[in-house]
Short mmCIF file of C-alpha atoms and ligand atoms in Angstrom, two decimals:
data_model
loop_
_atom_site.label_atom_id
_atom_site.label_comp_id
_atom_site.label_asym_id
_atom_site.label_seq_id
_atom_site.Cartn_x
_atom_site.Cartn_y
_atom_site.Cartn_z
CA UNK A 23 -0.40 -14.24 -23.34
CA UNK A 24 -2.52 -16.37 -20.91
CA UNK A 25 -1.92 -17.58 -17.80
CA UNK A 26 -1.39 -21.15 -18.47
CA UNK A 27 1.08 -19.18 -21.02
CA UNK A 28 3.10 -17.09 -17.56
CA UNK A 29 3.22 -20.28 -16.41
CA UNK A 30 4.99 -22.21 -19.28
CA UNK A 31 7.48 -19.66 -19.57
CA UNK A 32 8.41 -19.62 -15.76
CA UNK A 33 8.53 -23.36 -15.92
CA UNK A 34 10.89 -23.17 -18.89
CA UNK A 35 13.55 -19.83 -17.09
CA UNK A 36 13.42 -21.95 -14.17
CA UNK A 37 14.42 -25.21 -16.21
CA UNK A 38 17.09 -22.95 -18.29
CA UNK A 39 18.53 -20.92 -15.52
CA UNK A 40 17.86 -22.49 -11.79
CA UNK A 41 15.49 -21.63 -9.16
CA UNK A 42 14.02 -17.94 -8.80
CA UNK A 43 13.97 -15.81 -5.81
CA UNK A 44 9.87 -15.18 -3.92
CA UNK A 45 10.62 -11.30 -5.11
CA UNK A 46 10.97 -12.76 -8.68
CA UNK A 47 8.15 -14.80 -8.72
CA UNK A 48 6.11 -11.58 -7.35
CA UNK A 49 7.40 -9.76 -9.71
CA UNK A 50 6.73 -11.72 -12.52
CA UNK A 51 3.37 -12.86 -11.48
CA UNK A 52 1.84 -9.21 -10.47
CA UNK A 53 4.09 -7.11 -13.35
CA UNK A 54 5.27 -9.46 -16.84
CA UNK A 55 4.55 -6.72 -19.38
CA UNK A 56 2.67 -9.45 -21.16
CA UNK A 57 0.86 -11.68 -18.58
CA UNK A 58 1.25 -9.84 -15.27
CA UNK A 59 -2.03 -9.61 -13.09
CA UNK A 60 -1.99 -6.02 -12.91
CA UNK A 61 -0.84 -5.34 -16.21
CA UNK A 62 -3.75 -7.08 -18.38
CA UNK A 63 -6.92 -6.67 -16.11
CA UNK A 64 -8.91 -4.69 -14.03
CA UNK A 65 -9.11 -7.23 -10.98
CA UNK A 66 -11.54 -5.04 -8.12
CA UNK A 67 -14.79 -5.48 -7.36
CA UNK A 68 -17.34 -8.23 -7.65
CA UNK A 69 -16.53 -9.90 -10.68
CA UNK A 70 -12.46 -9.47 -10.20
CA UNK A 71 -10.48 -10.99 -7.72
CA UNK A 72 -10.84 -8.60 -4.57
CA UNK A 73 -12.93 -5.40 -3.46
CA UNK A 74 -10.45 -2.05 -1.87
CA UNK A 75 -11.51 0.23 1.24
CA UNK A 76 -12.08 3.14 -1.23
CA UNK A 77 -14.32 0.59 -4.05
CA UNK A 78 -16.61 0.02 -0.56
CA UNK A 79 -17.59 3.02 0.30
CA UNK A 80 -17.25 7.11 -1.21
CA UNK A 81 -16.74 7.75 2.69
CA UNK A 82 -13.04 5.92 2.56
CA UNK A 83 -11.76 8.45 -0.26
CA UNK A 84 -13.92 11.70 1.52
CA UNK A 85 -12.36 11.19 4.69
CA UNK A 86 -8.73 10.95 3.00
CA UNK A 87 -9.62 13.99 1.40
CA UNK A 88 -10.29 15.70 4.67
CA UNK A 89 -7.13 14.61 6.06
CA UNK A 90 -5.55 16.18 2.87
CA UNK A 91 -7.50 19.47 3.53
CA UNK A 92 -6.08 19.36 6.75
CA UNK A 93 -2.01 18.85 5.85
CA UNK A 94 -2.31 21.27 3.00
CA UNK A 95 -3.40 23.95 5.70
CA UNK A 96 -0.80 22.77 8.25
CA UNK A 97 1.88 23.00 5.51
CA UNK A 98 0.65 27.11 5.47
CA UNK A 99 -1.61 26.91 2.79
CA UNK A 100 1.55 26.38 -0.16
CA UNK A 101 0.70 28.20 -3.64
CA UNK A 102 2.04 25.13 -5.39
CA UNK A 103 2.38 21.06 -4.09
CA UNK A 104 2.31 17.55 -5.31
CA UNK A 105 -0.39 15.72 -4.60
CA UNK A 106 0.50 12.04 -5.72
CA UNK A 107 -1.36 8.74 -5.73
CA UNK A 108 1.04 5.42 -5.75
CA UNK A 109 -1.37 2.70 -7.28
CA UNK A 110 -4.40 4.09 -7.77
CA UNK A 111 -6.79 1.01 -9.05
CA UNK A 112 -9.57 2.66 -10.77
CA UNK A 113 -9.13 5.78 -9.18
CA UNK A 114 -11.98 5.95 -7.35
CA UNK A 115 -10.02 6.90 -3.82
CA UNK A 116 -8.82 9.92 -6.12
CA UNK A 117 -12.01 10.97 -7.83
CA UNK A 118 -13.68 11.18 -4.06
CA UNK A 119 -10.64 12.83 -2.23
CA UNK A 120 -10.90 15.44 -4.95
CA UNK A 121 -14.24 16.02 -4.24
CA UNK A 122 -13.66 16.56 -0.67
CA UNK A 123 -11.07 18.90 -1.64
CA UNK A 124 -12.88 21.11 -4.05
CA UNK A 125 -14.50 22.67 -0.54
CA UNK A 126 -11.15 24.52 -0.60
CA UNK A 127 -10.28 25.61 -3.75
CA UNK A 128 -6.97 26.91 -3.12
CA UNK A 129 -6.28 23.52 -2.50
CA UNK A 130 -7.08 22.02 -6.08
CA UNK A 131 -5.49 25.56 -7.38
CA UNK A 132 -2.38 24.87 -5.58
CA UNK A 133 -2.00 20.64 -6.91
CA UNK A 134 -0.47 19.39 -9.28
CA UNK A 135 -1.82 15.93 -9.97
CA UNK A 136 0.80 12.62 -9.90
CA UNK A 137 -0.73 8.93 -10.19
CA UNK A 138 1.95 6.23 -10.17
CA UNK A 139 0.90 3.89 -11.94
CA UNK A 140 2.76 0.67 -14.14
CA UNK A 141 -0.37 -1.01 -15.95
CA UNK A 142 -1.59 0.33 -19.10
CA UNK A 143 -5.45 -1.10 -18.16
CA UNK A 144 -5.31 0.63 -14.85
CA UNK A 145 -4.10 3.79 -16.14
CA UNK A 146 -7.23 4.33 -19.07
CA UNK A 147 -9.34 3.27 -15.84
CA UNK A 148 -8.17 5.67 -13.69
CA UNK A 149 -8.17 8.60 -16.79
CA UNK A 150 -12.20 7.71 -17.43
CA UNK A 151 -13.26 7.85 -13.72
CA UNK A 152 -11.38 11.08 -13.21
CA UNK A 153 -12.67 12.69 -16.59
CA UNK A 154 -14.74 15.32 -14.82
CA UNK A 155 -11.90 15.96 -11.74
CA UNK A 156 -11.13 19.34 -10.90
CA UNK A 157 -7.15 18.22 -11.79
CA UNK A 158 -6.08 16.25 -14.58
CA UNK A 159 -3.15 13.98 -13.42
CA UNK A 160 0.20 12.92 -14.97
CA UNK A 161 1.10 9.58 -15.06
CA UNK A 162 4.20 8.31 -14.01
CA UNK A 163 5.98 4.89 -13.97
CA UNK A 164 7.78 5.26 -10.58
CA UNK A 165 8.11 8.05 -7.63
CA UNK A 166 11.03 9.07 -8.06
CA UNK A 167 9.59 10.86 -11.62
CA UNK A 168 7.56 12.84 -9.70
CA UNK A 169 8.50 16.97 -9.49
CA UNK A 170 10.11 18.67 -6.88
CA UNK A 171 7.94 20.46 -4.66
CA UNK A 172 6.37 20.05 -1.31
CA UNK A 173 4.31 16.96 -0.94
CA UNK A 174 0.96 15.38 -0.18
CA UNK A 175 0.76 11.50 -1.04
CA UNK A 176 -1.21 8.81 -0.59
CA UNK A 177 -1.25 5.00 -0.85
CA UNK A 178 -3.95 2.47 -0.31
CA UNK A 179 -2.88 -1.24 -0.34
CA UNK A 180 -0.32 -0.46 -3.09
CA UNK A 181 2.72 -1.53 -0.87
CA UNK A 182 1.76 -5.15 -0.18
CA UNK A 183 1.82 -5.40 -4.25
CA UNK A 184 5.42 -4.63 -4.13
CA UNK A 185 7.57 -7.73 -4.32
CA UNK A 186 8.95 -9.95 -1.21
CA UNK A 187 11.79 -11.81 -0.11
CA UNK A 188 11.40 -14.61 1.95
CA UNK A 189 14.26 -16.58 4.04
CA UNK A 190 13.30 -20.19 5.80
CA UNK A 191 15.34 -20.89 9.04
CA UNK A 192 17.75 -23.60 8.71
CA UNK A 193 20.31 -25.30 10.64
CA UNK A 194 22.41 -23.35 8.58
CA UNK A 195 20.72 -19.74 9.64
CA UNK A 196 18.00 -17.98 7.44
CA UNK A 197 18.58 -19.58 3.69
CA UNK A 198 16.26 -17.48 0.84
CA UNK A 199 13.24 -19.29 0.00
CA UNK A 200 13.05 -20.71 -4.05
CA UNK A 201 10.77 -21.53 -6.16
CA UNK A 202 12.03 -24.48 -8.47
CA UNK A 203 10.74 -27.44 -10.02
CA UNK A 204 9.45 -30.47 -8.53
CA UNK A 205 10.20 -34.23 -10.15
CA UNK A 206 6.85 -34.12 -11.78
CA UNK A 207 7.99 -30.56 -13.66
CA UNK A 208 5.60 -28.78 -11.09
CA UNK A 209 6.50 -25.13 -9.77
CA UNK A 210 7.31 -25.72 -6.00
CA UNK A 211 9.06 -24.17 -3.22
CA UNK A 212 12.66 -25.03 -2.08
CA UNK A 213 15.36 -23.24 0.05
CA UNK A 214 18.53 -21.67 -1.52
CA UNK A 215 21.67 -20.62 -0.51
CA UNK A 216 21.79 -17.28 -0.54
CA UNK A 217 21.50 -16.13 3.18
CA UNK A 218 20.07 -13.51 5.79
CA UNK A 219 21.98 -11.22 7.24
CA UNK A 220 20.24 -11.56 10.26
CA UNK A 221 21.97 -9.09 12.65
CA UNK A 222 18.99 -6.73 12.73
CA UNK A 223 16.69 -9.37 13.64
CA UNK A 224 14.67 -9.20 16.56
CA UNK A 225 15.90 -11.96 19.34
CA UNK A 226 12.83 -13.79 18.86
CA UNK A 227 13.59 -14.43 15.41
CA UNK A 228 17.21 -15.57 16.19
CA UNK A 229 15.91 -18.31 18.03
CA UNK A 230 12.90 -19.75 15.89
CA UNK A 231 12.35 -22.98 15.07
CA UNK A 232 13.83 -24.93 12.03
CA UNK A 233 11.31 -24.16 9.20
CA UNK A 234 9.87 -20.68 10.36
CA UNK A 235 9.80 -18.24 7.31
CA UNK A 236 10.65 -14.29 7.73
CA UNK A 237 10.27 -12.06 5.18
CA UNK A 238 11.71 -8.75 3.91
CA UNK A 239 10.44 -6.00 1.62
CA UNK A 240 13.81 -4.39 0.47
CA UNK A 241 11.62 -3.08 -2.45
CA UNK A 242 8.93 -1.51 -0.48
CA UNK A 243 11.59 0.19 1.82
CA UNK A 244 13.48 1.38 -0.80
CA UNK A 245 10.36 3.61 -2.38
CA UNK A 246 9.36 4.35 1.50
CA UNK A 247 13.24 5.74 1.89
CA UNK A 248 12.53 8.35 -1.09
CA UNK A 249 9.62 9.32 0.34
CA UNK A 250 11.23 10.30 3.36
CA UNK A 251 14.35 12.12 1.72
CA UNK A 252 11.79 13.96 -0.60
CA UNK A 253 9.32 14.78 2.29
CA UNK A 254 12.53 16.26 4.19
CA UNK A 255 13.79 18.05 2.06
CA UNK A 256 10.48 19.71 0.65
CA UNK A 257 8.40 19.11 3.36
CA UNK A 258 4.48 17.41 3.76
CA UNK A 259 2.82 15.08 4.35
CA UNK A 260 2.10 11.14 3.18
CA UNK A 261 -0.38 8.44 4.29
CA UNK A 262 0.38 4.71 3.96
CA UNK A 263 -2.80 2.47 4.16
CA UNK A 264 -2.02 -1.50 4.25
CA UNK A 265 -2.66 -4.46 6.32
CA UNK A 266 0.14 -5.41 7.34
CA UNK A 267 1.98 -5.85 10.89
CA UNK A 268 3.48 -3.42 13.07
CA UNK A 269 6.40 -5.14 14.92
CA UNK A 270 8.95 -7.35 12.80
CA UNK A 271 7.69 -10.82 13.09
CA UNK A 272 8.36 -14.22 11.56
CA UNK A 273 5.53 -16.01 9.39
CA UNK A 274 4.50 -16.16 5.69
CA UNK A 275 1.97 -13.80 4.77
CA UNK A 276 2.37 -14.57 0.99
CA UNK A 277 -0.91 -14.87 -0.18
CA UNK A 278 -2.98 -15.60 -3.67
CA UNK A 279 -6.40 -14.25 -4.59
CA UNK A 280 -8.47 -16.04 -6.97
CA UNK A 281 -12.07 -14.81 -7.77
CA UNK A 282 -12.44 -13.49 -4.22
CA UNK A 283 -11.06 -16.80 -2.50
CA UNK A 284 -7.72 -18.09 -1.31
CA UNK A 285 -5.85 -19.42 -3.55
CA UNK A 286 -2.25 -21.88 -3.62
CA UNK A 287 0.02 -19.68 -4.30
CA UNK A 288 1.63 -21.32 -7.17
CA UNK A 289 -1.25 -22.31 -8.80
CA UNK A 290 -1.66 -19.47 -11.18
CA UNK A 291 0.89 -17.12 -11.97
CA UNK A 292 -0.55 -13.75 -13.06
CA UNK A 293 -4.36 -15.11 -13.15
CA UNK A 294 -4.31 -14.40 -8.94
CA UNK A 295 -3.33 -11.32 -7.22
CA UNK A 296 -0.54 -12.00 -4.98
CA UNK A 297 0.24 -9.92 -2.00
CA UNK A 298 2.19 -10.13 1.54
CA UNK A 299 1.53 -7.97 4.71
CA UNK A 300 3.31 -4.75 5.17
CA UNK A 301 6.12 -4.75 7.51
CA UNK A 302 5.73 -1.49 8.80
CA UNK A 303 8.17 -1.06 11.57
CA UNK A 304 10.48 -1.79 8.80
CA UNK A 305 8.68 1.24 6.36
CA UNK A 306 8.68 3.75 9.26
CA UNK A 307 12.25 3.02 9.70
CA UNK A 308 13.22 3.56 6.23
CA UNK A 309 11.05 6.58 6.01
CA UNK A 310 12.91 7.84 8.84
CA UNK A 311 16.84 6.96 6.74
CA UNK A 312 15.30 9.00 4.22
CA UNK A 313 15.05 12.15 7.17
CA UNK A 314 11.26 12.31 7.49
CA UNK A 315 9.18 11.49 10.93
CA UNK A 316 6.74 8.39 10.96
CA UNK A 317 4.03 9.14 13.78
CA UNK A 318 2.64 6.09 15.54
CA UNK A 319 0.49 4.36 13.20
CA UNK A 320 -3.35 3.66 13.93
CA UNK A 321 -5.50 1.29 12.93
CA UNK A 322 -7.54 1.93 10.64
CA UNK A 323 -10.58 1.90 12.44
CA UNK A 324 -9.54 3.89 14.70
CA UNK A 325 -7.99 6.22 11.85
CA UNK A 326 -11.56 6.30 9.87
CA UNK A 327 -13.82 7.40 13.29
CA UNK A 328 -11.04 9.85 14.32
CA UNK A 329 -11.76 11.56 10.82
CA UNK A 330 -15.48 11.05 11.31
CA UNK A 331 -16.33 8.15 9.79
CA UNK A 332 -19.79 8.04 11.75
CA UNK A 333 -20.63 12.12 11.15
CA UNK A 334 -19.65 11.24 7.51
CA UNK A 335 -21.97 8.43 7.42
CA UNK A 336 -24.89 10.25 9.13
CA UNK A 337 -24.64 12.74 6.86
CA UNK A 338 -24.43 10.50 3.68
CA UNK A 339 -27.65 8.76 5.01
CA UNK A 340 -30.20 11.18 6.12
CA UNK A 341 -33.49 11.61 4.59
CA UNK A 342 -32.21 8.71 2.27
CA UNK A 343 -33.85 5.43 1.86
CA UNK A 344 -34.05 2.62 4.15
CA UNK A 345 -32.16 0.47 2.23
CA UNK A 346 -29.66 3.18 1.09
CA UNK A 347 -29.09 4.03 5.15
CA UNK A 348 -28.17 0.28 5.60
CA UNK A 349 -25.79 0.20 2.83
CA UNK A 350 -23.90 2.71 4.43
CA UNK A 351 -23.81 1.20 8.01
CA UNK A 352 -22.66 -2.14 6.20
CA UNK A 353 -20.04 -0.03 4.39
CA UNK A 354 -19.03 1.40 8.05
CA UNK A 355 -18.81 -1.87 9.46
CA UNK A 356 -16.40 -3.67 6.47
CA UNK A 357 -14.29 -0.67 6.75
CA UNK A 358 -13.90 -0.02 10.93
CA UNK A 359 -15.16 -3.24 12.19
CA UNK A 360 -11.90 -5.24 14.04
CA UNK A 361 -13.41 -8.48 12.66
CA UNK A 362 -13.54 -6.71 9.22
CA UNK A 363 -11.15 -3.95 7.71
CA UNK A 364 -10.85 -2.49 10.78
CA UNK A 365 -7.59 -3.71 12.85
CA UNK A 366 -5.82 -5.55 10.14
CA UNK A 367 -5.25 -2.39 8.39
CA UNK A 368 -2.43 0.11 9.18
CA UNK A 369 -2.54 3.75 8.85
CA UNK A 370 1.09 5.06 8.56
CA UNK A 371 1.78 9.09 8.67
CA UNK A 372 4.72 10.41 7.62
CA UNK A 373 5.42 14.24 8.54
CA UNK A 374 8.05 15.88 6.42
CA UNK A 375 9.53 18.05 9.55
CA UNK A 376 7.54 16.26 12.65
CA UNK A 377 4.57 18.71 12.95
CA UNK A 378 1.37 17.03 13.95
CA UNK A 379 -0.64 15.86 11.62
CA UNK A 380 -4.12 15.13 12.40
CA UNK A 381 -5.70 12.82 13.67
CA UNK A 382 -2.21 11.16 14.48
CA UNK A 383 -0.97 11.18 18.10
CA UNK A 384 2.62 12.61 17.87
CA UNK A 385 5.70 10.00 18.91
CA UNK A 386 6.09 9.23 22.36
CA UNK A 387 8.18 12.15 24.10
CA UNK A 388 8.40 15.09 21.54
CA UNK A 389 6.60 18.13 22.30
CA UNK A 390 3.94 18.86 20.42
CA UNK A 391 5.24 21.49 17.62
CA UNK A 392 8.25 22.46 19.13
CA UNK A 393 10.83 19.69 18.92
CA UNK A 394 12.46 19.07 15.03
CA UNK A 395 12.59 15.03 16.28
CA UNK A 396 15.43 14.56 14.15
CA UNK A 397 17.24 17.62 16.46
CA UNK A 398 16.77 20.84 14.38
CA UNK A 399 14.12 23.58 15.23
CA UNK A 400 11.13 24.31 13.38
CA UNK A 401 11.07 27.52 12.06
N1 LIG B 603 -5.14 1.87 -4.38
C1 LIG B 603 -6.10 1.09 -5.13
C2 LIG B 603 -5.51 -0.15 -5.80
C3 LIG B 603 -4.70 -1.11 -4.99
S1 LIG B 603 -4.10 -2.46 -5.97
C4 LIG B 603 -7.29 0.77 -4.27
O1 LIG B 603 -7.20 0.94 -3.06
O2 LIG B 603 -8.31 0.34 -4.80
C5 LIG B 603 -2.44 -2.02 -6.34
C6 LIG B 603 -2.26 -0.89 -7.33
O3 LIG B 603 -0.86 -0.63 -7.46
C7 LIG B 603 -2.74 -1.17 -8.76
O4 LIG B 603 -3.20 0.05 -9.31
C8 LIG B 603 -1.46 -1.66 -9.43
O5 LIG B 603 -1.50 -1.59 -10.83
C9 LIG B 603 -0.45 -0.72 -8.83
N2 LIG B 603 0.94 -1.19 -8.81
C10 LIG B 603 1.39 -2.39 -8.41
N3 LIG B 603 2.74 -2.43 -8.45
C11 LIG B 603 3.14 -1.21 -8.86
C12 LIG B 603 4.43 -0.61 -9.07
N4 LIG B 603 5.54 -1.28 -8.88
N5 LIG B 603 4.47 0.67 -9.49
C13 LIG B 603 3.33 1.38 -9.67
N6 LIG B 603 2.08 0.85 -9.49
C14 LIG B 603 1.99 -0.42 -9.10
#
């Protein structure tokens, strides 16, 4: 089915059954098991749609793998974890932490492999460029399918794929924002009635203008809530990598990608990646319902030199070729520069019993492996 096709048969549930929700749009757009974006291409790099931190540079997926190294010896060393990848493209973020890791091989003894992953494409991608991996991995269709056992995960813009709700503010309070049909049979936006509860807003919010849209990410907070129970209750480690926003805050961040430029985002459903920023005051505090400890996030330029992004590049570029040494510092630059990947990225840690976990400061007031935050002891 084509896009043009995705389209059609919106056009025609809308015209049969009302106006859809944002989240259902998303969802359909990004996932239809017949025309979704994800499900029927392989949309990085120059010829797709958009290029990833770890599809810029080997150092992205290295320096992951160090902080890896790192938990997995914090954790004691465990003779059996999970190590688990939600969305992993084409792998490639994988393929390099596993390098990294092979310096300790109880590490790679110790993992079990987990890639969560829903598109069929992405999933014979991800197989071929791990082929020669020290682990071969299981794929799974959600987290929750993942095995018991103490955790290490990781996730690179795979949240801001999941889908959105957004509410407009009316005279009426926050009303859910629609897609419906215009006069002229076009897909358009509208507001609904379904409402916000809006209690947990932020006062800011309660008092913006007429026409200000918030979103919410019930879907992303939901998988961000088992990752906290499961980290809890096993214990480990997990690393969220998005750009998103720290603090709630109004605004639409809906966005469509279309052969590396912005597109409308109605224009063409499941031809254009669609994404929104990551709300993740609103992922740390689900983490944290779940009973595991978010740390303060860092940027991710900050994140990536804290690691050793420079050292890393150094030593990827000496005795190498002029041209090879400037590739690199360009691939620095796109991935710490503020102007590039550098501030609108968020790294988010999430500790399954509030030890450190490098190169994270810890929260504000605990004592440095001591305090359990949520009360207990650490034994
Ligand atoms: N982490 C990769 C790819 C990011 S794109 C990188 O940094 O290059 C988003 C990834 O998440 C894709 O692999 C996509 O197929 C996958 N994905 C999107 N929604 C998903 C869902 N609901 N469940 C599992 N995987 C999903």
């Amino acid at each position: 089915m084509s896009g043009a096709a995705l389209k059609d048969k919106l056009t025609a549930g809308i015209r049969a059954h009302g106006p859809v929700t944002v989240a259902d749009y998303m969802a359909a757009c990004l996932a239809d098991p017949d025309a979704g974006y994800y499900i029927t291409r392989d949309p990085f790099g120059k010829k797709g749609d958009f290029t990833t931190a770890p599809e810029v540079s080997q150092m992205f997926g290295e320096l992951i793998g160090a902080f890896c190294l790192q938990a997995f010896k914090d954790l004691g060393a465990p003779d059996s974890f999970q190590l688990v990848e939600l969305g992993p493209g084409r792998g490639t973020l994988m393929a390099d932490l596993l390098r990294m890791a092979s310096l300790r091989p109880e590490f790679v003894e110790a993992a079990s492999l987990s890639l969560v992953e829903t598109s069929p494409t992405l999933r014979k991608i991800q197989a071929k460029t791990l082929e020669k991996a020290p682990l071969a991995p299981a794929f799974l269709d959600r987290f929750a399918d993942v095995p018991d056992g103490p955790l290490i995960l990781v996730a690179n813009e795979f949240f801001d794929a999941l889908p959105i709700h957004q509410y407009v503010r009316t005279a009426d309070g926050w009303r859910e924002r629609m897609i419906g049909l215009s006069e002229t049979g076009e897909l358009c936006f509208g507001v609904g009635t379904a409402r916000l509860d809006d209690t947990d807003l932020p006062p800011a919010a309660q008092t913006a203008p007429h026409g200000t849209i918030l979103e919410t990410q019930p879907a992303a907070n939901a998988i961000a809530q088992e990752i906290g129970t499961r980290l809890a209750r096993h214990g480990g480690a997990a690393l969220i990598i998005d750009y998103g926003y720290l603090k709630t805050a109004t605004g639409d961040t809906l966005q469509a990608l279309y052969k590396h430029t912005h597109d409308d985002v109605l224009a063409h459903p499941g031809e254009a990646d669609l994404t929104a920023h990551v709300n993740f005051e609103a992922l740390a505090r689900a983490a944290r319902d779940g009973g595991a400890i978010p740390l303060p996030p860092l940027e991710q330029g900050e994140f990536l030199l804290r690691l050793g992004l420079l050292e890393r590049a150094g030593a990827l570029g000496s005795g190498k070729s002029h041209s090879v040494q400037e590739t690199i510092r360009d691939a620095v630059e796109r991935l710490a520069a503020p102007d590039q990947m550098g501030t609108l990225f968020k790294v988010l840690a999430l500790s399954g019993d509030g030890r450190p976990l490098a190169p994270f400061d810890m929260p504000a007031g605990s004592q440095q492996g001591f305090t359990d935050m949520r009360g207990g002891e650490i034994g």
